[in-house]
XYZ file of N, CA and C in Angstrom:
486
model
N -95.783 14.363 2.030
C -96.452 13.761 3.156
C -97.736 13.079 2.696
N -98.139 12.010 3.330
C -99.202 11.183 2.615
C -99.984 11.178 4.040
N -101.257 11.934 4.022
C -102.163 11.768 4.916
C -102.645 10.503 5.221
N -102.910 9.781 6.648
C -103.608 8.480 7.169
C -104.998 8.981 7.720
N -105.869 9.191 6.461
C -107.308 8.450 6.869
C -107.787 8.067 6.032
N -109.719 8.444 5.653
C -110.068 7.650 5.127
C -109.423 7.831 3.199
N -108.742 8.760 3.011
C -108.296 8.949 1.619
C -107.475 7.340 1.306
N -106.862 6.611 2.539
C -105.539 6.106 2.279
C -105.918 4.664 2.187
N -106.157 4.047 1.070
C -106.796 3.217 0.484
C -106.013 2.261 -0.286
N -106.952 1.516 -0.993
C -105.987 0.303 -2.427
C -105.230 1.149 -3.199
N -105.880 2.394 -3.773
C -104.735 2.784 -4.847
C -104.116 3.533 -4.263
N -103.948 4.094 -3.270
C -102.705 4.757 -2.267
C -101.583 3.639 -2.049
N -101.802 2.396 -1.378
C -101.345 1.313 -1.451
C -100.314 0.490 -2.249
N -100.873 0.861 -3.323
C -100.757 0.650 -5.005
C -99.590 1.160 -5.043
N -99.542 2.286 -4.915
C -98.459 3.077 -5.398
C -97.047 2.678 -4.349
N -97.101 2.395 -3.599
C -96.296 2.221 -2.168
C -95.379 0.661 -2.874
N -93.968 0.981 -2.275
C -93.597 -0.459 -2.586
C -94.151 -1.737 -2.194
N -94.418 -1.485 -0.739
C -94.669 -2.724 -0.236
C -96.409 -2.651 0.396
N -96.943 -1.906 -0.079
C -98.599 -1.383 0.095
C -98.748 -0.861 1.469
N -97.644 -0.305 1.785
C -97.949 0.159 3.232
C -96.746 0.857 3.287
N -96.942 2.568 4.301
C -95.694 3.076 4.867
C -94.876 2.658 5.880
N -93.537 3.766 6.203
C -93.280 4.463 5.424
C -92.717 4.258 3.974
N -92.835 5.327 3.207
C -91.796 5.328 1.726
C -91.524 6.831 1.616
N -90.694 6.888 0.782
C -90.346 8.628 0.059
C -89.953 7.791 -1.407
N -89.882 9.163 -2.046
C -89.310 8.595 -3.086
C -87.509 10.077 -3.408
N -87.020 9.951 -3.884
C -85.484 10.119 -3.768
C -85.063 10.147 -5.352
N -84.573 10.798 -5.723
C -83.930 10.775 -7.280
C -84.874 10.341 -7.695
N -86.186 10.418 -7.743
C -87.069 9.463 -8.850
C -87.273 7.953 -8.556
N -86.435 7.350 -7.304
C -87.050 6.328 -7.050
C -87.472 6.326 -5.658
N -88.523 5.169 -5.600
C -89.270 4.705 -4.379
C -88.306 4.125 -3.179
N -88.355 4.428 -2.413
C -87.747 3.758 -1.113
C -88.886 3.636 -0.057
N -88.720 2.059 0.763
C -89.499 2.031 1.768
C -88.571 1.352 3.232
N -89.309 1.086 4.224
C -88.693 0.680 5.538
C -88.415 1.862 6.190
N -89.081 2.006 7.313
C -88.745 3.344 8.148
C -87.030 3.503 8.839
N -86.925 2.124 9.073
C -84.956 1.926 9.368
C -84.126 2.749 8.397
N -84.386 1.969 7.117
C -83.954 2.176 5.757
C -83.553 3.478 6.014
N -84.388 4.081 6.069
C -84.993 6.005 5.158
C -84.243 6.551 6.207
N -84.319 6.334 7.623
C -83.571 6.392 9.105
C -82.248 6.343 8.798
N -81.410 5.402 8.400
C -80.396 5.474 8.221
C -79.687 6.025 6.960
N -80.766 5.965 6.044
C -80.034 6.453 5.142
C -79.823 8.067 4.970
N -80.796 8.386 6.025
C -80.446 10.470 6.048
C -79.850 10.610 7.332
N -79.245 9.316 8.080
C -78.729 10.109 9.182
C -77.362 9.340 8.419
N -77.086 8.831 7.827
C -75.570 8.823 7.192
C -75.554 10.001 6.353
N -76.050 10.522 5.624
C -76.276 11.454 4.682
C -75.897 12.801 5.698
N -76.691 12.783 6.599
C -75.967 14.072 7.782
C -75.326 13.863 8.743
N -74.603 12.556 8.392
C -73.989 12.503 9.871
C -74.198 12.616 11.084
N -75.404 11.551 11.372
C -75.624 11.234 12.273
C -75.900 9.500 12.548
N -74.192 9.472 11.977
C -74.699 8.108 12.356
C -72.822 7.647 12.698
N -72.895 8.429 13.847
C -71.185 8.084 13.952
C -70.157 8.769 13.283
N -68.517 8.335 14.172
C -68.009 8.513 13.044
C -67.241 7.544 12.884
N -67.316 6.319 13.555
C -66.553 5.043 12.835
C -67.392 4.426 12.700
N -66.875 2.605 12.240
C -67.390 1.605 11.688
C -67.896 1.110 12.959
N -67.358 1.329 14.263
C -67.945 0.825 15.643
C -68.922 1.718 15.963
N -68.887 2.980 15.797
C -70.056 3.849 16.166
C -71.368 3.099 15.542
N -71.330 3.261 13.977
C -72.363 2.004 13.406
C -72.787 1.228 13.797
N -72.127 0.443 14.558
C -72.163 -1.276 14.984
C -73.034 -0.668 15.982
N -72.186 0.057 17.023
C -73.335 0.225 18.276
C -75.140 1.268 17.323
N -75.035 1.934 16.971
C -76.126 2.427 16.668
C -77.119 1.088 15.738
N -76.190 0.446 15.017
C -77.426 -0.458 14.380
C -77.638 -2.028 15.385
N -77.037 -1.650 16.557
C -77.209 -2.914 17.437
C -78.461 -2.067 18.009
N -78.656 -0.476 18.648
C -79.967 0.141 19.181
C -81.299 0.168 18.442
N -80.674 0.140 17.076
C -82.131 0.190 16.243
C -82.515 -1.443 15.880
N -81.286 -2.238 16.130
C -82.620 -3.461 16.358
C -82.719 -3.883 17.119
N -82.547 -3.047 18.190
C -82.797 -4.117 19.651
C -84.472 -2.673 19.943
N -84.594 -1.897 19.073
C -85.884 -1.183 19.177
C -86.814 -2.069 18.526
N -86.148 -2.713 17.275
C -87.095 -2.844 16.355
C -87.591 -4.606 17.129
N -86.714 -5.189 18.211
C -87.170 -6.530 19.069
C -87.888 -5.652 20.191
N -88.314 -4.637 20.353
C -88.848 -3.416 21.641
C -90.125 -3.887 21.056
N -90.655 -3.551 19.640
C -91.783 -3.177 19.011
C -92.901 -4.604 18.848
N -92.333 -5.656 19.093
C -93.119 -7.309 19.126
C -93.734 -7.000 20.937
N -93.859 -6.320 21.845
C -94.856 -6.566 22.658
C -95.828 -5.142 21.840
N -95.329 -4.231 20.929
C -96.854 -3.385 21.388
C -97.555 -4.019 19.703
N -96.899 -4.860 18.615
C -97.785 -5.358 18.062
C -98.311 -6.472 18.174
N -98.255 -7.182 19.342
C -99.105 -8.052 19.869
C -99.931 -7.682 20.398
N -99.875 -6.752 21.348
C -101.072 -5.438 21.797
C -102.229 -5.332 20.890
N -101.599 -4.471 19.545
C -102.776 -4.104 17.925
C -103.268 -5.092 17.669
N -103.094 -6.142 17.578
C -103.714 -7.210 16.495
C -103.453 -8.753 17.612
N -104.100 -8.086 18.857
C -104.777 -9.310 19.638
C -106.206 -9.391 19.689
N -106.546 -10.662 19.343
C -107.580 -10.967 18.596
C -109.478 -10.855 18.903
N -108.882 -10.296 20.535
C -110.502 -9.780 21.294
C -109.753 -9.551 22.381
N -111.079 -8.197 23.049
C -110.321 -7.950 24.267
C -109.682 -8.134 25.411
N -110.144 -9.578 25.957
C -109.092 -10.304 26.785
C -107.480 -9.986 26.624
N -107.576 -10.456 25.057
C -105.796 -10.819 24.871
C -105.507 -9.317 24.708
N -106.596 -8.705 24.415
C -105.529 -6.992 24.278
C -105.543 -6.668 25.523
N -106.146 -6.387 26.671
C -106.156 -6.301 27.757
C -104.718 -7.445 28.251
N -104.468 -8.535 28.004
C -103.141 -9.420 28.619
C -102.074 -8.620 28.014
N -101.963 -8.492 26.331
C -100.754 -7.719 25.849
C -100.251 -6.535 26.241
N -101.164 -5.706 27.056
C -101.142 -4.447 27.372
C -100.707 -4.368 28.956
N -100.842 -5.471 29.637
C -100.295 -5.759 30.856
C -98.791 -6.406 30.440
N -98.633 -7.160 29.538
C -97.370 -8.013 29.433
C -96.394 -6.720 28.980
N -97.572 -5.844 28.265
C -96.151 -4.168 27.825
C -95.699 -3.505 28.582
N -96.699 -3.435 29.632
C -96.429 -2.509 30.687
C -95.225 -3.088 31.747
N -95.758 -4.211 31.929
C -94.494 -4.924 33.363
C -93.758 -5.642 32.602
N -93.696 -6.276 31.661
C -92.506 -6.622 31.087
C -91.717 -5.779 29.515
N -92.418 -5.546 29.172
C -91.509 -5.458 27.745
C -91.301 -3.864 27.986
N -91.665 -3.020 28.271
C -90.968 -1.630 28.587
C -90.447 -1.708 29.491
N -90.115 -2.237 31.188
C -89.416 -2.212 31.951
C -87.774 -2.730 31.085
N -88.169 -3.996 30.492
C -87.206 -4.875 29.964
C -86.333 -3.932 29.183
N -87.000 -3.234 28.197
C -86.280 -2.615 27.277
C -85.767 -1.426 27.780
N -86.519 -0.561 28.567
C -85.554 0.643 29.088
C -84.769 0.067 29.687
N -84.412 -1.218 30.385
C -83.163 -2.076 31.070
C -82.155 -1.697 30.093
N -82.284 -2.113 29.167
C -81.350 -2.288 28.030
C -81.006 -1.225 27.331
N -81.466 -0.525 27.237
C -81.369 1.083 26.475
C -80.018 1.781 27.471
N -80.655 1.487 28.934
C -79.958 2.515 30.137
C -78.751 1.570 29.998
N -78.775 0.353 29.825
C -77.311 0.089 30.052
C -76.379 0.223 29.062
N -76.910 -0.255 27.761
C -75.956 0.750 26.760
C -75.331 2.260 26.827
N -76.448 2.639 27.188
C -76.388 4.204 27.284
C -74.574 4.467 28.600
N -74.847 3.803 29.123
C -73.647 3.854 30.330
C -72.713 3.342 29.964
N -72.818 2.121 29.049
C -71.648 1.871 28.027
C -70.648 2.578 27.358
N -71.233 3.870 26.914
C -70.752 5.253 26.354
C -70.235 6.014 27.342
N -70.174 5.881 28.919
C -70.050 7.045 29.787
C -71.473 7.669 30.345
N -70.871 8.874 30.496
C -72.337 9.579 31.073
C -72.694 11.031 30.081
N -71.973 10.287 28.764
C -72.498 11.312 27.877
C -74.374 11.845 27.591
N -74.494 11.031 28.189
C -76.627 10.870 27.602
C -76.217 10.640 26.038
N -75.376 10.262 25.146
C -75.365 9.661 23.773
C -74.801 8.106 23.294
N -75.414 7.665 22.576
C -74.951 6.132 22.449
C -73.883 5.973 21.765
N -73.334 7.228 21.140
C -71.728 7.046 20.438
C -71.178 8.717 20.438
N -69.878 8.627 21.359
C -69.607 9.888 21.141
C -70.293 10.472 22.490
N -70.244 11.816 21.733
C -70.812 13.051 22.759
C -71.370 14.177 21.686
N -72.231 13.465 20.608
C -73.050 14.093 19.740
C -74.356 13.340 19.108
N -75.442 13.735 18.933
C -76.727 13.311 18.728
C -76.089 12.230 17.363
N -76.850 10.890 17.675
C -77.131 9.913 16.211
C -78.501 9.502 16.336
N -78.695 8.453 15.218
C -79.859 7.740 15.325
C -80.414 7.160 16.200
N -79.305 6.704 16.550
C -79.618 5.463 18.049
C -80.352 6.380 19.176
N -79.766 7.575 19.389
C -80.559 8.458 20.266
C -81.757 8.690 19.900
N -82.168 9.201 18.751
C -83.638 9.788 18.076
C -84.177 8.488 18.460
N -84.026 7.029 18.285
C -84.953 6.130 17.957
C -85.372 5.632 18.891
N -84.579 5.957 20.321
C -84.876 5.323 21.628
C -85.491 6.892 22.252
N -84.873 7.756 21.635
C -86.489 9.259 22.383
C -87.324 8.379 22.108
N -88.071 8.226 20.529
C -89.222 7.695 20.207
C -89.921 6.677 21.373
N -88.622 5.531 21.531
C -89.165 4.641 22.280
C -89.642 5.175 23.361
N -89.228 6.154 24.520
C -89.552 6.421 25.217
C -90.308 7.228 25.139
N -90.665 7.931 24.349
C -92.181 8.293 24.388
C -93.044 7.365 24.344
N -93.249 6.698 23.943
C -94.373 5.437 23.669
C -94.598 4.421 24.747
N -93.228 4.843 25.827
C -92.872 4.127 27.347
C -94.104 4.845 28.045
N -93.999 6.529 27.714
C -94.134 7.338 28.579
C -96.158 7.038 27.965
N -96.426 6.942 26.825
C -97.595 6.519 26.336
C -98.781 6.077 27.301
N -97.631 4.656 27.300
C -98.374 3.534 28.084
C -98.519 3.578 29.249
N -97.839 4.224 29.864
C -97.282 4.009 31.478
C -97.303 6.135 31.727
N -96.630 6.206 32.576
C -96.149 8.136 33.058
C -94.941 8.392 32.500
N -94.714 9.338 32.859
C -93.917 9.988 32.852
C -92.804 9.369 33.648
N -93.261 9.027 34.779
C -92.371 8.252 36.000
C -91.787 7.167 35.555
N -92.272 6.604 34.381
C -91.959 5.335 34.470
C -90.319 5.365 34.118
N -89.569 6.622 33.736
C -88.271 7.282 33.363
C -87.345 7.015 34.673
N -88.146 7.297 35.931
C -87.519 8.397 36.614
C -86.281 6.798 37.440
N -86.288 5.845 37.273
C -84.852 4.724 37.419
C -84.069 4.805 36.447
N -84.418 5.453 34.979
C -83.586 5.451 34.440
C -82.711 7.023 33.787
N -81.932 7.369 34.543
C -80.962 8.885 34.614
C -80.515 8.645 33.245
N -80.115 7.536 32.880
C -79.413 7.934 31.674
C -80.447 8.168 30.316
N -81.591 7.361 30.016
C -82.328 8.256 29.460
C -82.713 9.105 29.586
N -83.085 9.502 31.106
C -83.502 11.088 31.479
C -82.784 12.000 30.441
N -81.480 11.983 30.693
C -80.516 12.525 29.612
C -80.518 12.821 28.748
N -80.618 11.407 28.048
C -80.253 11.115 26.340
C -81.955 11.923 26.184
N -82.844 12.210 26.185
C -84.087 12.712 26.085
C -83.912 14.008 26.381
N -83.092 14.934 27.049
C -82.723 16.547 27.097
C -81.777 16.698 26.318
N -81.093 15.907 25.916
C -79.516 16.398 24.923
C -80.734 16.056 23.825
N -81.630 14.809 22.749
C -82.246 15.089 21.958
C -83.320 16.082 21.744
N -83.686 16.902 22.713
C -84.887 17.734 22.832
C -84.027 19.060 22.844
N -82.146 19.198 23.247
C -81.743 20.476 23.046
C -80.962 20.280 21.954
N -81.133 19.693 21.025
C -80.268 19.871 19.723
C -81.473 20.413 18.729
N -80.566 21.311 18.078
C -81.278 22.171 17.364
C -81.750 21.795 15.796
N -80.817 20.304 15.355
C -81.770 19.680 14.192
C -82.653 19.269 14.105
């Protein structure tokens, strides 16, 4: 584990593939991209499907997270407080409403399992909890309560025991 404060510097950096986390390193080599490392231990435990379509749908959720994540870094690195104050309104009423749109309707795609493939925990589930915490961040708790099928997929990931 690599602590974030003031220790985490140029030669912390240095060492990192791409001068910034995440990374691990694995057999002796460096790996970075938080997707990457994501997929590569939930194939490793099987959690990432069990066909070539299970895949498809789970790596269609992790980049339709990773198109989730362009309103809250426009948010970080808007350039004075006006525009962070606008980005932080544009997250709230549009880009988290938008995206739990899209999460819940996949999610129903599957049935009423609360899982995005199957009727057992994958990635696609872990990565959209995340998201919705960061829903729940910005906004309540409430901001859930239109969408049942994450309600779900957020108690089946919170009662699995990995």
């Amino acid at each position: 584990r690599v602590p974030f404060d003031e220790s985490w510097g140029p030669k912390q950096k240095a060492e990192t593939p791409y001068g910034q986390l995440p990374y691990m390193i694995y057999n002796g080599k460096r790996y970075a991209q938080s997707l990457a490392i994501g997929a590569f231990f939930a194939r490793k435990f099987g959690f990432y499907g069990k066909s070539e379509e299970d895949g498809l749908r789970i790596d269609e959720v992790t980049n339709l997270f990773m198109d989730s994540r362009s309103y809250v870094r426009t948010w970080r690195t808007a350039p004075d407080a006006q525009k962070k104050e606008e980005a932080l309104q544009a997250l709230k009423t549009e880009g988290i409403p938008r995206f739990l749109g899209y999460f819940e309707a996949l999610l129903a795609d599957n049935g009423s399992t609360g899982f995005y493939v199957g009727n057992s925990l994958s990635l696609a589930d872990m990565i959209v909890y995340d998201f919705t915490d960061t829903a729940i961040d910005f906004s309540t708790k409430e901001v859930l309560g239109s969408y049942p099928a994450l309600l779900k997929l957020r108690a089946n990931v919170v009662a699995n025991a990995n």
